[in-house]
Amino acid sequence: MRLITWSKILARRGRFPRDDEGRPYVPGFYLADALKDAVVFYFVKKDRSLESRVRRYLTKENLDIGEVANRVYDIVFERYPVLGEVKVPDRIYPDPDGIRTVTVEIFDLRKGYDVDDFRSEAFSGVLEIDLKVPDGAMEKIRYAGRSFTEALIKMEMGMLEDHPLVEEFYQPLINEVREWEIPLRLGKWTTAPHGGRLLFFWRIKEVRERIKRDYGIDIRPVKVLYLPRDRATAGWSELRQEEV
């Protein structure tokens, strides 16, 4: 399979790891985490009884906010073991020429402007991936990827309101994503410590209000990473079975 980076993938710690020979690689968990987030979001949204079970867990007393995402993963995958036999390689080797050090801005979606910047390695290009996916899982992953990425786009557009970036970047992006085989969001694309892992709670009003009230956490990743030279936010990618 191939992973096409429609906007750059950023290294999570500012620099991609290297192997013993000094070759940079994209850790496989970048892809594994993106798949997990999409699948969980999709099934919590799709299955009302599953949503109710997640709601009961998230509204109980003595919630361990640090373990919330992992516990919800367990709840969902117990019922829908879609990724159980999906094999993601530990290391994905890119063309080294596709790696560049770039300036990244921290863009506050609520304020509509960048609040800081830093330098980071980024990858742009196509990654060849030896990804093992059972036949029955591919269609579910496809629906999940589309559902999650469209939700992210709409959420970010909603916070930006009438900001020029909506018309210049997000509106074309949401149309393009609908043509991608499996849309995903990879790498470091927000400063939120939980990334997009809590977004599947956003539809459950009492849960998002409780987490905001009791833990001071906005479920939405309100600060995203923006690539000023590309005029794009980071991480938008497509997993495709056919050749590019």
PDB file of C-alpha atoms in Angstrom:
ATOM      1  CA  MET A   1       0.000   0.000   0.000  1.00  0.00           C
ATOM      2  CA  ARG A   2       0.986   3.615  -0.347  1.00  0.00           C
ATOM      3  CA  LEU A   3       0.593   6.580   1.946  1.00  0.00           C
ATOM      4  CA  ILE A   4       0.372   9.890   0.111  1.00  0.00           C
ATOM      5  CA  THR A   5       1.141  13.006   2.123  1.00  0.00           C
ATOM      6  CA  TRP A   6      -1.180  15.732   0.836  1.00  0.00           C
ATOM      7  CA  SER A   7       0.263  18.018   3.508  1.00  0.00           C
ATOM      8  CA  LYS A   8       3.541  17.414   5.303  1.00  0.00           C
ATOM      9  CA  ILE A   9       3.880  14.873   8.105  1.00  0.00           C
ATOM     10  CA  LEU A  10       5.709  16.413  11.060  1.00  0.00           C
ATOM     11  CA  ALA A  11       8.023  14.447  13.357  1.00  0.00           C
ATOM     12  CA  ARG A  12       6.451  14.149  16.789  1.00  0.00           C
ATOM     13  CA  ARG A  13       9.599  15.213  18.607  1.00  0.00           C
ATOM     14  CA  GLY A  14      10.996  17.622  16.066  1.00  0.00           C
ATOM     15  CA  ARG A  15      13.174  15.025  14.358  1.00  0.00           C
ATOM     16  CA  PHE A  16      12.442  11.624  12.870  1.00  0.00           C
ATOM     17  CA  PRO A  17      14.279   8.758  14.567  1.00  0.00           C
ATOM     18  CA  ARG A  18      17.252   7.089  12.854  1.00  0.00           C
ATOM     19  CA  ASP A  19      18.237   3.454  12.711  1.00  0.00           C
ATOM     20  CA  ASP A  20      21.704   2.088  13.494  1.00  0.00           C
ATOM     21  CA  GLU A  21      22.874   3.057  10.007  1.00  0.00           C
ATOM     22  CA  GLY A  22      21.667   6.622  10.406  1.00  0.00           C
ATOM     23  CA  ARG A  23      18.686   6.248   8.065  1.00  0.00           C
ATOM     24  CA  PRO A  24      15.603   8.270   9.069  1.00  0.00           C
ATOM     25  CA  TYR A  25      12.296   6.471   9.348  1.00  0.00           C
ATOM     26  CA  VAL A  26       8.670   7.205  10.167  1.00  0.00           C
ATOM     27  CA  PRO A  27       7.646   5.123  13.201  1.00  0.00           C
ATOM     28  CA  GLY A  28       4.867   2.684  12.407  1.00  0.00           C
ATOM     29  CA  PHE A  29       2.855   3.861  15.390  1.00  0.00           C
ATOM     30  CA  TYR A  30       2.214   7.155  13.550  1.00  0.00           C
ATOM     31  CA  LEU A  31       0.027   5.157  11.178  1.00  0.00           C
ATOM     32  CA  ALA A  32      -1.295   2.765  13.839  1.00  0.00           C
ATOM     33  CA  ASP A  33      -2.462   5.656  16.029  1.00  0.00           C
ATOM     34  CA  ALA A  34      -4.142   7.392  13.087  1.00  0.00           C
ATOM     35  CA  LEU A  35      -6.049   4.210  12.269  1.00  0.00           C
ATOM     36  CA  LYS A  36      -7.101   3.701  15.898  1.00  0.00           C
ATOM     37  CA  ASP A  37      -8.375   7.259  16.279  1.00  0.00           C
ATOM     38  CA  ALA A  38     -10.420   7.014  13.091  1.00  0.00           C
ATOM     39  CA  VAL A  39     -11.926   3.617  13.896  1.00  0.00           C
ATOM     40  CA  VAL A  40     -12.889   4.564  17.452  1.00  0.00           C
ATOM     41  CA  PHE A  41     -14.478   7.835  16.338  1.00  0.00           C
ATOM     42  CA  TYR A  42     -16.447   6.053  13.620  1.00  0.00           C
ATOM     43  CA  PHE A  43     -17.895   3.281  15.786  1.00  0.00           C
ATOM     44  CA  VAL A  44     -18.743   5.513  18.757  1.00  0.00           C
ATOM     45  CA  LYS A  45     -20.626   7.694  16.289  1.00  0.00           C
ATOM     46  CA  LYS A  46     -22.268   4.776  14.471  1.00  0.00           C
ATOM     47  CA  ASP A  47     -23.287   2.471  17.333  1.00  0.00           C
ATOM     48  CA  ARG A  48     -25.740   4.035  19.804  1.00  0.00           C
ATOM     49  CA  SER A  49     -25.407   1.249  22.378  1.00  0.00           C
ATOM     50  CA  LEU A  50     -21.622   1.595  22.238  1.00  0.00           C
ATOM     51  CA  GLU A  51     -21.960   5.349  22.648  1.00  0.00           C
ATOM     52  CA  SER A  52     -24.134   4.756  25.727  1.00  0.00           C
ATOM     53  CA  ARG A  53     -21.525   2.452  27.233  1.00  0.00           C
ATOM     54  CA  VAL A  54     -18.786   5.022  26.575  1.00  0.00           C
ATOM     55  CA  ARG A  55     -21.000   7.733  28.105  1.00  0.00           C
ATOM     56  CA  ARG A  56     -21.534   5.690  31.283  1.00  0.00           C
ATOM     57  CA  TYR A  57     -17.811   5.163  31.637  1.00  0.00           C
ATOM     58  CA  LEU A  58     -16.981   8.833  31.047  1.00  0.00           C
ATOM     59  CA  THR A  59     -19.553  10.205  33.456  1.00  0.00           C
ATOM     60  CA  LYS A  60     -18.665   7.979  36.392  1.00  0.00           C
ATOM     61  CA  GLU A  61     -16.872   9.345  39.429  1.00  0.00           C
ATOM     62  CA  ASN A  62     -13.090   9.154  39.871  1.00  0.00           C
ATOM     63  CA  LEU A  63     -12.313   9.185  36.168  1.00  0.00           C
ATOM     64  CA  ASP A  64      -8.613   8.784  35.390  1.00  0.00           C
ATOM     65  CA  ILE A  65      -8.278  11.341  32.606  1.00  0.00           C
ATOM     66  CA  GLY A  66      -4.815  10.046  31.697  1.00  0.00           C
ATOM     67  CA  GLU A  67      -6.233   6.619  30.864  1.00  0.00           C
ATOM     68  CA  VAL A  68      -9.464   7.739  29.190  1.00  0.00           C
ATOM     69  CA  ALA A  69      -8.411   7.254  25.578  1.00  0.00           C
ATOM     70  CA  ASN A  70      -6.875   3.800  26.154  1.00  0.00           C
ATOM     71  CA  ARG A  71      -9.925   2.612  28.085  1.00  0.00           C
ATOM     72  CA  VAL A  72     -12.269   3.778  25.325  1.00  0.00           C
ATOM     73  CA  TYR A  73     -10.052   2.034  22.776  1.00  0.00           C
ATOM     74  CA  ASP A  74     -10.511  -1.185  24.767  1.00  0.00           C
ATOM     75  CA  ILE A  75     -14.291  -0.743  24.936  1.00  0.00           C
ATOM     76  CA  VAL A  76     -14.597  -0.180  21.187  1.00  0.00           C
ATOM     77  CA  PHE A  77     -12.165  -2.866  20.020  1.00  0.00           C
ATOM     78  CA  GLU A  78     -13.774  -5.441  22.299  1.00  0.00           C
ATOM     79  CA  ARG A  79     -16.924  -5.096  20.201  1.00  0.00           C
ATOM     80  CA  TYR A  80     -15.317  -4.213  16.869  1.00  0.00           C
ATOM     81  CA  PRO A  81     -11.883  -5.867  16.587  1.00  0.00           C
ATOM     82  CA  VAL A  82     -11.359  -4.265  13.174  1.00  0.00           C
ATOM     83  CA  LEU A  83      -7.668  -3.613  13.684  1.00  0.00           C
ATOM     84  CA  GLY A  84      -6.922  -6.858  15.510  1.00  0.00           C
ATOM     85  CA  GLU A  85      -5.196  -8.489  12.546  1.00  0.00           C
ATOM     86  CA  VAL A  86      -3.909  -5.324  10.876  1.00  0.00           C
ATOM     87  CA  LYS A  87      -0.120  -5.481  10.827  1.00  0.00           C
ATOM     88  CA  VAL A  88       1.695  -2.139  10.686  1.00  0.00           C
ATOM     89  CA  PRO A  89       5.485  -2.293  10.276  1.00  0.00           C
ATOM     90  CA  ASP A  90       7.542  -0.840  13.125  1.00  0.00           C
ATOM     91  CA  ARG A  91       9.517   1.357  10.724  1.00  0.00           C
ATOM     92  CA  ILE A  92       8.506   2.983   7.460  1.00  0.00           C
ATOM     93  CA  TYR A  93      11.452   4.219   5.444  1.00  0.00           C
ATOM     94  CA  PRO A  94      10.854   7.331   3.329  1.00  0.00           C
ATOM     95  CA  ASP A  95      12.942   8.729   0.510  1.00  0.00           C
ATOM     96  CA  PRO A  96      15.470  10.801   2.504  1.00  0.00           C
ATOM     97  CA  ASP A  97      15.118  13.565  -0.076  1.00  0.00           C
ATOM     98  CA  GLY A  98      11.528  13.994   1.091  1.00  0.00           C
ATOM     99  CA  ILE A  99      12.637  15.055   4.584  1.00  0.00           C
ATOM    100  CA  ARG A 100      13.220  18.745   5.219  1.00  0.00           C
ATOM    101  CA  THR A 101      13.547  20.949   8.267  1.00  0.00           C
ATOM    102  CA  VAL A 102      10.798  23.534   8.107  1.00  0.00           C
ATOM    103  CA  THR A 103       9.302  26.374  10.108  1.00  0.00           C
ATOM    104  CA  VAL A 104       6.051  25.401  11.817  1.00  0.00           C
ATOM    105  CA  GLU A 105       3.592  27.862  13.330  1.00  0.00           C
ATOM    106  CA  ILE A 106       1.314  27.063  16.249  1.00  0.00           C
ATOM    107  CA  PHE A 107      -2.013  28.336  14.977  1.00  0.00           C
ATOM    108  CA  ASP A 108      -4.758  29.078  17.497  1.00  0.00           C
ATOM    109  CA  LEU A 109      -8.019  28.314  15.727  1.00  0.00           C
ATOM    110  CA  ARG A 110     -10.081  30.350  18.180  1.00  0.00           C
ATOM    111  CA  LYS A 111      -7.936  33.462  17.816  1.00  0.00           C
ATOM    112  CA  GLY A 112      -7.325  33.047  14.090  1.00  0.00           C
ATOM    113  CA  TYR A 113      -3.576  33.631  14.150  1.00  0.00           C
ATOM    114  CA  ASP A 114      -0.296  31.965  15.111  1.00  0.00           C
ATOM    115  CA  VAL A 115       0.882  32.264  18.697  1.00  0.00           C
ATOM    116  CA  ASP A 116       4.370  30.720  18.399  1.00  0.00           C
ATOM    117  CA  ASP A 117       6.629  28.878  15.980  1.00  0.00           C
ATOM    118  CA  PHE A 118       9.400  26.282  15.968  1.00  0.00           C
ATOM    119  CA  ARG A 119      11.555  24.238  13.604  1.00  0.00           C
ATOM    120  CA  SER A 120      10.847  20.585  12.855  1.00  0.00           C
ATOM    121  CA  GLU A 121      11.656  17.851  10.398  1.00  0.00           C
ATOM    122  CA  ALA A 122       8.815  17.134   8.004  1.00  0.00           C
ATOM    123  CA  PHE A 123       8.197  14.557   5.300  1.00  0.00           C
ATOM    124  CA  SER A 124       6.470  15.150   1.991  1.00  0.00           C
ATOM    125  CA  GLY A 125       6.046  12.468  -0.640  1.00  0.00           C
ATOM    126  CA  VAL A 126       4.817   8.891  -0.936  1.00  0.00           C
ATOM    127  CA  LEU A 127       5.555   6.156   1.588  1.00  0.00           C
ATOM    128  CA  GLU A 128       5.597   2.534   0.477  1.00  0.00           C
ATOM    129  CA  ILE A 129       4.099   0.489   3.331  1.00  0.00           C
ATOM    130  CA  ASP A 130       3.992  -3.260   3.783  1.00  0.00           C
ATOM    131  CA  LEU A 131       0.602  -3.066   5.504  1.00  0.00           C
ATOM    132  CA  LYS A 132      -1.322  -6.267   6.136  1.00  0.00           C
ATOM    133  CA  VAL A 133      -5.096  -5.696   6.241  1.00  0.00           C
ATOM    134  CA  PRO A 134      -7.667  -8.542   6.201  1.00  0.00           C
ATOM    135  CA  ASP A 135     -10.222  -8.226   3.399  1.00  0.00           C
ATOM    136  CA  GLY A 136     -13.143  -7.697   5.750  1.00  0.00           C
ATOM    137  CA  ALA A 137     -11.460  -4.809   7.567  1.00  0.00           C
ATOM    138  CA  MET A 138     -10.580  -2.580   4.623  1.00  0.00           C
ATOM    139  CA  GLU A 139     -14.063  -1.232   3.962  1.00  0.00           C
ATOM    140  CA  LYS A 140     -14.625  -0.381   7.636  1.00  0.00           C
ATOM    141  CA  ILE A 141     -11.266   1.404   7.798  1.00  0.00           C
ATOM    142  CA  ARG A 142     -12.196   3.363   4.677  1.00  0.00           C
ATOM    143  CA  TYR A 143     -15.476   4.589   6.195  1.00  0.00           C
ATOM    144  CA  ALA A 144     -13.740   5.354   9.492  1.00  0.00           C
ATOM    145  CA  GLY A 145     -10.998   7.403   7.859  1.00  0.00           C
ATOM    146  CA  ARG A 146     -13.478   9.484   5.912  1.00  0.00           C
ATOM    147  CA  SER A 147     -15.710  10.060   8.918  1.00  0.00           C
ATOM    148  CA  PHE A 148     -12.891  11.137  11.227  1.00  0.00           C
ATOM    149  CA  THR A 149     -11.020  13.397   8.828  1.00  0.00           C
ATOM    150  CA  GLU A 150     -14.202  15.162   7.720  1.00  0.00           C
ATOM    151  CA  ALA A 151     -15.075  15.728  11.379  1.00  0.00           C
ATOM    152  CA  LEU A 152     -11.645  17.247  12.011  1.00  0.00           C
ATOM    153  CA  ILE A 153     -11.938  19.542   8.992  1.00  0.00           C
ATOM    154  CA  LYS A 154     -15.417  20.711   9.956  1.00  0.00           C
ATOM    155  CA  MET A 155     -14.362  21.271  13.557  1.00  0.00           C
ATOM    156  CA  GLU A 156     -11.367  23.394  12.533  1.00  0.00           C
ATOM    157  CA  MET A 157     -13.443  25.330  10.009  1.00  0.00           C
ATOM    158  CA  GLY A 158     -16.101  25.937  12.654  1.00  0.00           C
ATOM    159  CA  MET A 159     -13.615  27.518  15.040  1.00  0.00           C
ATOM    160  CA  LEU A 160     -12.086  29.658  12.272  1.00  0.00           C
ATOM    161  CA  GLU A 161     -15.516  30.916  11.157  1.00  0.00           C
ATOM    162  CA  ASP A 162     -14.880  33.490   8.386  1.00  0.00           C
ATOM    163  CA  HIS A 163     -11.063  33.401   8.513  1.00  0.00           C
ATOM    164  CA  PRO A 164      -9.471  33.451   5.004  1.00  0.00           C
ATOM    165  CA  LEU A 165      -7.927  30.019   5.658  1.00  0.00           C
ATOM    166  CA  VAL A 166     -11.397  28.486   5.476  1.00  0.00           C
ATOM    167  CA  GLU A 167     -11.884  29.480   1.849  1.00  0.00           C
ATOM    168  CA  GLU A 168      -8.234  29.146   0.835  1.00  0.00           C
ATOM    169  CA  PHE A 169      -7.474  25.777   2.419  1.00  0.00           C
ATOM    170  CA  TYR A 170     -10.263  23.975   4.272  1.00  0.00           C
ATOM    171  CA  GLN A 171     -13.093  24.210   1.764  1.00  0.00           C
ATOM    172  CA  PRO A 172     -10.954  22.778  -1.075  1.00  0.00           C
ATOM    173  CA  LEU A 173      -9.577  20.176   1.351  1.00  0.00           C
ATOM    174  CA  ILE A 174     -12.964  18.806   2.384  1.00  0.00           C
ATOM    175  CA  ASN A 175     -13.906  18.350  -1.275  1.00  0.00           C
ATOM    176  CA  GLU A 176     -10.614  16.632  -2.053  1.00  0.00           C
ATOM    177  CA  VAL A 177     -10.809  14.311   0.971  1.00  0.00           C
ATOM    178  CA  ARG A 178     -14.057  12.844  -0.343  1.00  0.00           C
ATOM    179  CA  GLU A 179     -12.096  11.551  -3.349  1.00  0.00           C
ATOM    180  CA  TRP A 180      -9.315   9.945  -1.290  1.00  0.00           C
ATOM    181  CA  GLU A 181      -9.412   6.214  -0.715  1.00  0.00           C
ATOM    182  CA  ILE A 182      -8.668   6.264   3.038  1.00  0.00           C
ATOM    183  CA  PRO A 183      -8.110   9.754   4.466  1.00  0.00           C
ATOM    184  CA  LEU A 184      -6.044   9.932   7.676  1.00  0.00           C
ATOM    185  CA  ARG A 185      -4.272  12.501   9.861  1.00  0.00           C
ATOM    186  CA  LEU A 186      -0.701  11.495  10.718  1.00  0.00           C
ATOM    187  CA  GLY A 187       2.226  12.697  12.757  1.00  0.00           C
ATOM    188  CA  LYS A 188       2.264  15.735  15.009  1.00  0.00           C
ATOM    189  CA  TRP A 189      -0.488  18.099  13.908  1.00  0.00           C
ATOM    190  CA  THR A 190      -1.595  19.731  17.171  1.00  0.00           C
ATOM    191  CA  THR A 191      -0.005  20.835  20.447  1.00  0.00           C
ATOM    192  CA  ALA A 192      -2.812  19.203  22.447  1.00  0.00           C
ATOM    193  CA  PRO A 193      -1.221  16.477  24.610  1.00  0.00           C
ATOM    194  CA  HIS A 194      -4.059  14.119  23.725  1.00  0.00           C
ATOM    195  CA  GLY A 195      -3.892  14.882  19.984  1.00  0.00           C
ATOM    196  CA  GLY A 196      -7.200  14.010  18.388  1.00  0.00           C
ATOM    197  CA  ARG A 197      -7.845  11.054  20.680  1.00  0.00           C
ATOM    198  CA  LEU A 198     -10.597  12.729  22.682  1.00  0.00           C
ATOM    199  CA  LEU A 199     -12.533  14.037  19.692  1.00  0.00           C
ATOM    200  CA  PHE A 200     -14.810  10.998  19.657  1.00  0.00           C
ATOM    201  CA  PHE A 201     -16.354  12.369  22.896  1.00  0.00           C
ATOM    202  CA  TRP A 202     -17.314  15.679  21.298  1.00  0.00           C
ATOM    203  CA  ARG A 203     -20.745  14.466  20.182  1.00  0.00           C
ATOM    204  CA  ILE A 204     -21.673  13.470  23.744  1.00  0.00           C
ATOM    205  CA  LYS A 205     -22.648  16.776  25.355  1.00  0.00           C
ATOM    206  CA  GLU A 206     -22.542  15.738  29.003  1.00  0.00           C
ATOM    207  CA  VAL A 207     -19.124  14.154  28.502  1.00  0.00           C
ATOM    208  CA  ARG A 208     -17.476  17.149  26.838  1.00  0.00           C
ATOM    209  CA  GLU A 209     -18.994  19.484  29.467  1.00  0.00           C
ATOM    210  CA  ARG A 210     -17.844  17.255  32.321  1.00  0.00           C
ATOM    211  CA  ILE A 211     -14.268  17.002  31.009  1.00  0.00           C
ATOM    212  CA  LYS A 212     -14.147  20.765  30.478  1.00  0.00           C
ATOM    213  CA  ARG A 213     -15.608  21.503  33.924  1.00  0.00           C
ATOM    214  CA  ASP A 214     -13.728  18.941  36.014  1.00  0.00           C
ATOM    215  CA  TYR A 215     -10.396  18.761  34.214  1.00  0.00           C
ATOM    216  CA  GLY A 216     -10.143  22.063  32.326  1.00  0.00           C
ATOM    217  CA  ILE A 217      -9.595  20.215  29.050  1.00  0.00           C
ATOM    218  CA  ASP A 218     -11.160  21.327  25.785  1.00  0.00           C
ATOM    219  CA  ILE A 219     -11.740  18.126  23.840  1.00  0.00           C
ATOM    220  CA  ARG A 220     -11.160  19.972  20.612  1.00  0.00           C
ATOM    221  CA  PRO A 221      -7.491  20.318  19.570  1.00  0.00           C
ATOM    222  CA  VAL A 222      -7.712  24.122  19.346  1.00  0.00           C
ATOM    223  CA  LYS A 223      -4.060  24.737  18.448  1.00  0.00           C
ATOM    224  CA  VAL A 224      -3.008  23.103  15.197  1.00  0.00           C
ATOM    225  CA  LEU A 225       0.314  23.127  13.392  1.00  0.00           C
ATOM    226  CA  TYR A 226       0.495  25.302  10.287  1.00  0.00           C
ATOM    227  CA  LEU A 227       3.095  25.256   7.535  1.00  0.00           C
ATOM    228  CA  PRO A 228       3.346  28.876   6.355  1.00  0.00           C
ATOM    229  CA  ARG A 229       5.301  28.106   3.174  1.00  0.00           C
ATOM    230  CA  ASP A 230       2.667  25.581   2.120  1.00  0.00           C
ATOM    231  CA  ARG A 231      -0.314  27.544   3.491  1.00  0.00           C
ATOM    232  CA  ALA A 232      -1.581  24.268   4.931  1.00  0.00           C
ATOM    233  CA  THR A 233      -2.118  22.590   8.278  1.00  0.00           C
ATOM    234  CA  ALA A 234      -0.097  19.444   8.904  1.00  0.00           C
ATOM    235  CA  GLY A 235      -0.697  15.736   8.581  1.00  0.00           C
ATOM    236  CA  TRP A 236      -3.435  15.268   5.956  1.00  0.00           C
ATOM    237  CA  SER A 237      -2.675  11.973   4.223  1.00  0.00           C
ATOM    238  CA  GLU A 238      -4.255   9.269   2.085  1.00  0.00           C
ATOM    239  CA  LEU A 239      -3.772   5.530   2.382  1.00  0.00           C
ATOM    240  CA  ARG A 240      -4.240   3.936  -1.023  1.00  0.00           C
ATOM    241  CA  GLN A 241      -4.150   0.371  -2.295  1.00  0.00           C
ATOM    242  CA  GLU A 242      -3.585   1.209  -5.930  1.00  0.00           C
ATOM    243  CA  GLU A 243      -0.460   2.768  -7.332  1.00  0.00           C
ATOM    244  CA  VAL A 244      -0.176   6.544  -7.554  1.00  0.00           C
TER     245      VAL A 244
END
